[in-house]
Structure formats: C-alpha cells, structure tokens
Amino acid sequence: MKKLLTAIAIAAIAGTASAYPDKPVTIVVPFAAGGPTDKVARDLAEVLRKGLNNQTVIIENVGGAGGTLGAAKVAKASPDGHTLLLHHIGMATSPALYRKLPYDTANDFEYLGMVNEVPMTLVGRSTLPAANFAELRKWIDANKGKINLANAGLGAASHLCGLLFQQSMGVDMTTVPYKGTAPAMTDLLGGQVDLMCDQTTNTTGQIESGKIKAFAVTSTKRLSTPVLAKLPTLDESGLKGFNVSIWHGLYAPKGTPKAVVDQVNAALRNALKDPEFIKRQEALGAVIVTDGRLAGAEHKKFVESEIAKWGPAIKAAGQYAD
Ligand code: ASP
C-alpha cells in the first residue's frame, strides 16, 4: 500500500513537472515570414521543442510597425508559456522611436534569455552602377534626392542602420517601410528599391549568388565567413565609428509562472548547444550567445543597456512615430 501511495505521489509530481507545455507553443515573430528574424525562429523552434515535451512549436508572423505589433500581441497574451516572442534589437530601439508604445518593454515581459548576435550588411540592387563602397559613395552623391532605402518599419534594425547611414553620409534618402526585410528583399532583388541594411542571416545567400551587391559590413570588425570576409567595414570605409550589430532574445508575457520560465530557459540553453543549429547560424555570420546573457535577468540588463545606448542617438535624429 505504502509503495502504491509513493508511486502515485511520484506520478503526481512528474505529472505536474511535465504539465507544460500541454499543447503546441507559438513563437510570435514580429516580422514577415522568410526574413532574418523568422529564419532564426524557425531554426530555433526545431531544437527548442526538445526541451518542451517535444510539442510542436509554431511560428506566427505578426509583422508591421517595426516589430511593435507582434511584441504587443505577446505582451497581452495569456501568461502560460504557450505564446512566446522572438524579437531583436527593436525591443531596445522602439521605446525611443515610438511616442506611445502599445506595451511596456520593462514590465510587460518575462525575459527568457538571449539567442544570438548578428552583424548587418549594407546591400544594394544588382543593377547599381557601383562595384564597391567608394563607387557607391560617388553614385549616392550624384543621385541625392532620388535614392530609395528599404527597411522593415520604424524601430526595425534596418531602419536604425539606415538612419545612422544617412546621418553619417549627410544624405537624406527616401525610406520605404515593409513588414519585414523578406518583402523588402524581394523588391531589392526586383530593383524597385536601391539599398538596404540587413542581417547577414538574410543577405549571405543572395550575396553569394550575385543577386544583390554587398558594399560593407556594419560592425566594427570584418567578418570571417567565406562569403562576407572580403567586405570592408563602414568604419574603415570612412564612416568613422559606424557600428550596428543586432541580437535576438526570447520573451514571454509578464506573469508566466517561474517554473515555466525556467523550463523555457533550460530548453533555450540546450538548443543553443545543438551542433547543427550552431553550424547553420555560424555559416550565416551569427554568433551564438554563450555568456551570462543566457539568463533572463542578465538579458534584461543587457536590453536596458541597449535602450540607454540607442535612445539618445535616435532622439537626436528626431525620429518619432505616434
Ligand atoms: N531584418 C529586419 C529588420 O530590419 C527584421 C526582419 O524581417 O527580420 O529589423
């Protein structure tokens, strides 16, 4: 009898421990399908599910308004761990860019941990009459007032990078917002827009196939992947101090139970050790996080430092949306 009761107690505990997730988990990506944030999420979903009772992990693309619509959706979702958010640096830039954000960055989310850091590239349509950054600079000078610069909306990484690029060049361009850089890339491939900054995870394949032109990387260090190693940095190309590198993090609605937060954090840590995931990410120029920012609290501190870093630059540029 005692043995039976013990077995029932163990089963009950085990039942409690594995109760989450008891249905598919949705990761909201606040940008269009097929873009860089979406690609990270889809790769991550495959490995994350191993730590989530092997439940299906569904990606839901909620693009628009530079990632703020998707983030707002998760902020308001049921805090049970079945709706998560994979966001990028926009988590830190949107507070300065939007006068009224539809969520509170610091208080509406549980910070689950950081995923990766991804440099960006300055790319252009293949028909641009420039083979390198020096030639691009001449073309930009000769075409002031006529240049289109694509981005994924106010608050997106491409917007931030494009903003700094225009400031550093002292040239105003017409910015063309999309719901993510996947549709922007389609138009860049079609020659409807001239230039874009985008994560290496999205541009590497297109650069390799020669369908777009790459002029520089936006980090302060050159990159080492075979496709990107030949590109100069914007800093060494004359735009002194230019440095935009982005990152991705995972979030849940505020109030998600601690046991669930801990389980997703453990699943994330394991996912980031998966050799196939690491290989795929590194081939595209991404660097997997291995430091303290894997912990939710440390990641939150990092986001706060990014808010402090970018806020003044964005405000100085006078960029706001209501
Ligand atoms: N790369 C986009 C950005 O500029 C977002 C995306 O589509 O993943 O922020």
XYZ file of C-alpha atoms and ligand atoms in Angstrom:
331
model
C 0.000 0.000 0.000
C 2.820 2.362 1.037
C 4.614 1.536 -2.222
C 1.481 2.255 -4.217
C 0.999 5.631 -2.499
C 4.638 6.520 -3.162
C 4.214 5.589 -6.826
C 1.087 7.736 -7.051
C 2.914 10.654 -5.375
C 5.862 10.331 -7.799
C 3.497 10.174 -10.758
C 1.662 13.231 -9.484
C 4.910 15.181 -9.119
C 6.098 14.011 -12.535
C 2.693 14.952 -13.930
C 2.997 18.452 -12.506
C 6.562 18.865 -13.726
C 5.721 17.889 -17.292
C 2.323 19.628 -17.474
C 3.860 22.450 -19.503
C 3.556 22.579 -22.413
C 0.382 20.564 -22.912
C -0.332 21.919 -26.389
C 1.707 23.469 -29.222
C 3.763 26.512 -28.307
C 3.554 29.568 -30.566
C 6.553 31.808 -31.113
C 5.442 35.173 -32.433
C 7.935 36.673 -34.874
C 7.197 40.396 -35.215
C 8.326 40.476 -38.861
C 7.334 38.854 -42.142
C 7.976 35.189 -42.936
C 11.204 34.375 -44.764
C 13.209 37.230 -43.211
C 16.161 37.009 -40.819
C 14.239 37.049 -37.532
C 11.840 34.479 -38.961
C 14.750 32.271 -40.059
C 16.309 32.316 -36.584
C 12.930 31.493 -35.034
C 12.278 28.581 -37.392
C 15.731 27.090 -36.826
C 15.410 27.599 -33.100
C 11.901 26.099 -32.944
C 13.233 22.773 -34.218
C 15.686 22.430 -31.344
C 13.718 24.234 -28.656
C 10.885 21.727 -28.808
C 13.184 19.005 -27.433
C 13.040 20.819 -24.074
C 9.306 21.446 -24.396
C 7.910 17.923 -24.184
C 8.532 17.611 -27.929
C 5.467 19.744 -28.512
C 5.130 21.373 -31.900
C 6.500 24.915 -31.927
C 4.529 27.051 -34.351
C 5.851 30.301 -35.813
C 3.303 33.094 -36.150
C 4.424 36.118 -38.168
C 2.879 39.336 -36.907
C 4.750 41.945 -38.937
C 4.189 45.682 -39.089
C 5.154 48.885 -37.276
C 8.776 47.823 -36.929
C 8.036 44.792 -34.771
C 5.838 46.570 -32.235
C 2.573 44.877 -33.313
C 3.947 41.388 -32.675
C 5.520 42.409 -29.375
C 2.198 43.961 -28.262
C 0.372 40.753 -29.127
C 2.645 38.716 -26.853
C 2.529 41.318 -24.058
C -1.269 40.807 -23.994
C -1.266 37.010 -24.462
C -2.178 34.559 -21.738
C 0.893 34.189 -19.467
C 1.014 30.389 -19.597
C 4.145 29.841 -21.701
C 2.219 28.811 -24.815
C 2.843 32.160 -26.516
C 6.438 33.415 -26.724
C 8.120 36.248 -28.603
C 11.359 36.131 -30.543
C 12.424 39.729 -31.026
C 15.583 41.586 -31.879
C 17.246 44.915 -31.108
C 13.866 46.526 -31.815
C 12.999 45.588 -28.238
C 15.520 48.281 -27.233
C 15.113 50.838 -30.018
C 11.303 51.054 -30.145
C 10.975 52.775 -26.734
C 12.867 55.769 -28.171
C 11.223 55.649 -31.587
C 7.581 55.436 -30.535
C 5.902 58.172 -28.548
C 3.238 55.682 -27.486
C 4.327 52.054 -27.447
C 1.427 49.586 -27.115
C 3.349 47.757 -24.330
C 5.826 48.431 -21.560
C 9.215 46.973 -22.517
C 10.460 46.648 -18.935
C 7.288 45.446 -17.230
C 5.140 43.518 -19.727
C 7.545 40.627 -20.401
C 9.421 37.832 -18.717
C 12.905 37.873 -20.228
C 13.811 34.287 -21.079
C 17.332 34.743 -22.437
C 19.356 35.879 -25.407
C 19.858 33.792 -28.532
C 22.482 35.283 -30.843
C 24.251 38.355 -32.136
C 24.061 39.057 -35.854
C 26.013 41.644 -37.838
C 24.430 43.535 -40.688
C 25.472 44.289 -44.243
C 24.841 47.261 -46.499
C 23.444 45.792 -49.713
C 22.059 47.170 -52.961
C 20.204 46.124 -56.100
C 22.392 44.248 -58.565
C 21.939 46.930 -61.222
C 23.522 49.705 -59.119
C 26.436 51.179 -61.081
C 28.922 50.663 -58.239
C 31.243 47.750 -57.545
C 32.487 48.838 -54.120
C 31.774 51.321 -51.345
C 33.886 54.140 -52.857
C 31.914 53.893 -56.104
C 28.642 53.665 -54.187
C 29.544 56.868 -52.365
C 30.062 58.675 -55.683
C 26.759 57.315 -57.005
C 24.944 58.457 -53.834
C 26.471 61.955 -54.161
C 25.401 62.139 -57.790
C 21.852 60.947 -57.076
C 20.865 62.890 -53.949
C 17.083 63.102 -53.566
C 16.470 60.085 -55.798
C 17.662 57.178 -53.623
C 15.318 54.636 -52.015
C 16.343 52.849 -48.841
C 14.220 49.874 -47.768
C 13.532 48.961 -44.160
C 11.253 46.821 -42.007
C 9.445 49.774 -40.449
C 10.182 52.312 -37.751
C 12.009 50.548 -34.935
C 13.392 47.748 -37.102
C 17.117 47.074 -37.226
C 17.195 48.008 -40.904
C 15.580 51.333 -40.035
C 18.119 52.031 -37.283
C 21.041 51.095 -39.503
C 19.653 53.133 -42.419
C 19.132 56.110 -40.135
C 22.746 56.058 -38.972
C 23.916 55.503 -42.535
C 22.094 58.608 -43.792
C 23.399 60.644 -40.846
C 26.980 59.504 -41.392
C 26.781 60.200 -45.110
C 24.979 63.507 -44.608
C 22.419 62.454 -47.222
C 18.635 62.114 -46.931
C 17.130 59.115 -48.682
C 13.518 58.091 -49.220
C 12.863 55.275 -46.769
C 10.466 52.560 -47.891
C 8.998 50.551 -44.977
C 7.943 46.894 -45.256
C 6.548 44.389 -42.732
C 9.926 42.704 -42.557
C 13.032 42.506 -44.683
C 11.777 39.426 -46.551
C 9.362 41.508 -48.694
C 11.968 44.295 -48.809
C 14.489 41.798 -50.172
C 12.000 40.756 -52.880
C 11.850 44.380 -54.049
C 15.621 44.799 -53.802
C 16.011 41.695 -55.976
C 13.494 43.173 -58.412
C 15.327 46.523 -58.472
C 12.343 48.505 -57.092
C 14.467 49.834 -54.194
C 18.156 50.775 -54.224
C 19.677 49.988 -50.854
C 19.033 48.216 -47.568
C 20.833 47.253 -44.375
C 20.010 43.714 -43.348
C 21.208 40.912 -41.139
C 23.828 38.599 -42.607
C 21.430 35.722 -41.921
C 19.251 37.118 -44.725
C 21.818 38.538 -47.124
C 24.564 35.901 -47.233
C 22.814 33.604 -49.734
C 21.760 36.461 -52.018
C 25.266 37.972 -51.966
C 26.797 34.585 -52.744
C 24.508 34.068 -55.725
C 25.273 37.588 -57.035
C 21.611 38.613 -56.984
C 22.370 41.671 -54.850
C 25.510 43.760 -54.342
C 27.191 43.959 -50.937
C 29.200 47.065 -50.094
C 30.211 46.743 -46.441
C 29.518 45.216 -43.065
C 28.087 47.487 -40.389
C 30.074 46.053 -37.459
C 33.455 47.475 -36.458
C 35.232 44.205 -37.239
C 35.342 42.420 -40.574
C 33.549 39.078 -40.627
C 35.149 35.714 -41.181
C 32.558 33.673 -43.081
C 33.717 32.786 -46.623
C 31.065 34.936 -48.361
C 31.454 38.011 -46.156
C 35.196 38.053 -45.358
C 36.036 40.200 -48.380
C 33.722 43.040 -47.328
C 35.186 46.147 -45.633
C 33.545 47.677 -42.578
C 31.750 51.008 -42.982
C 34.072 52.321 -40.273
C 37.208 51.577 -42.335
C 35.421 52.878 -45.448
C 35.321 56.378 -43.983
C 32.191 56.352 -41.789
C 34.197 56.502 -38.565
C 32.612 54.818 -35.561
C 29.778 53.240 -37.572
C 28.680 50.197 -35.595
C 25.344 48.408 -35.790
C 25.103 44.781 -34.776
C 21.880 43.234 -33.733
C 20.795 40.438 -31.420
C 17.777 38.252 -30.780
C 16.134 37.361 -27.477
C 13.220 35.245 -26.274
C 10.360 36.619 -24.148
C 7.074 35.538 -22.536
C 4.149 37.596 -21.251
C 4.660 39.021 -17.746
C 3.237 36.733 -15.086
C 4.254 33.480 -16.782
C 4.907 31.070 -13.857
C 8.542 30.820 -12.758
C 8.613 27.030 -13.344
C 7.615 27.623 -16.988
C 10.127 30.457 -17.387
C 12.842 28.171 -16.000
C 11.813 25.330 -18.299
C 11.920 27.504 -21.418
C 15.260 28.954 -20.306
C 16.653 25.418 -19.876
C 15.252 24.433 -23.292
C 16.884 27.523 -24.815
C 20.268 26.773 -23.232
C 20.143 23.226 -24.597
C 19.018 24.416 -28.024
C 21.969 26.788 -28.222
C 24.335 23.850 -27.699
C 22.901 21.911 -30.633
C 25.785 21.416 -33.110
C 23.551 21.566 -36.209
C 21.879 24.806 -35.037
C 25.282 26.355 -34.235
C 26.669 25.321 -37.624
C 23.744 26.826 -39.534
C 23.848 30.070 -37.604
C 27.617 30.485 -37.851
C 27.605 29.859 -41.601
C 25.322 32.894 -41.890
C 27.559 35.109 -39.742
C 25.573 34.834 -36.482
C 27.299 34.288 -33.142
C 25.507 32.113 -30.595
C 25.344 33.577 -27.099
C 27.299 31.613 -24.500
C 27.732 34.238 -21.761
C 25.666 35.386 -18.774
C 23.011 36.910 -21.059
C 21.628 33.392 -21.424
C 19.953 34.093 -18.087
C 16.732 36.109 -18.253
C 17.817 38.665 -15.640
C 21.148 39.300 -17.362
C 19.484 39.574 -20.742
C 17.095 42.146 -19.280
C 20.075 44.183 -18.003
C 21.612 43.972 -21.467
C 18.385 45.233 -23.090
C 18.354 48.124 -20.600
C 21.936 48.988 -21.564
C 20.923 48.895 -25.249
C 17.990 51.235 -24.519
C 20.430 53.624 -22.829
C 22.867 53.304 -25.761
C 20.454 53.868 -28.640
C 17.864 56.187 -27.080
C 19.906 59.411 -27.219
C 21.127 58.769 -30.798
C 17.577 58.099 -32.003
C 16.167 61.146 -30.202
C 18.991 63.312 -31.567
C 17.989 62.188 -35.056
C 14.444 63.422 -34.312
C 12.853 60.156 -35.388
C 9.457 59.514 -33.856
C 6.251 57.663 -34.601
C 2.983 58.004 -32.741
N 15.703 42.403 -40.630
C 14.517 43.063 -40.181
C 14.870 44.352 -39.510
O 15.290 45.203 -40.210
C 13.553 42.280 -39.451
C 13.153 41.017 -40.117
O 12.472 40.999 -41.119
O 13.531 40.010 -39.554
O 14.689 44.576 -38.341
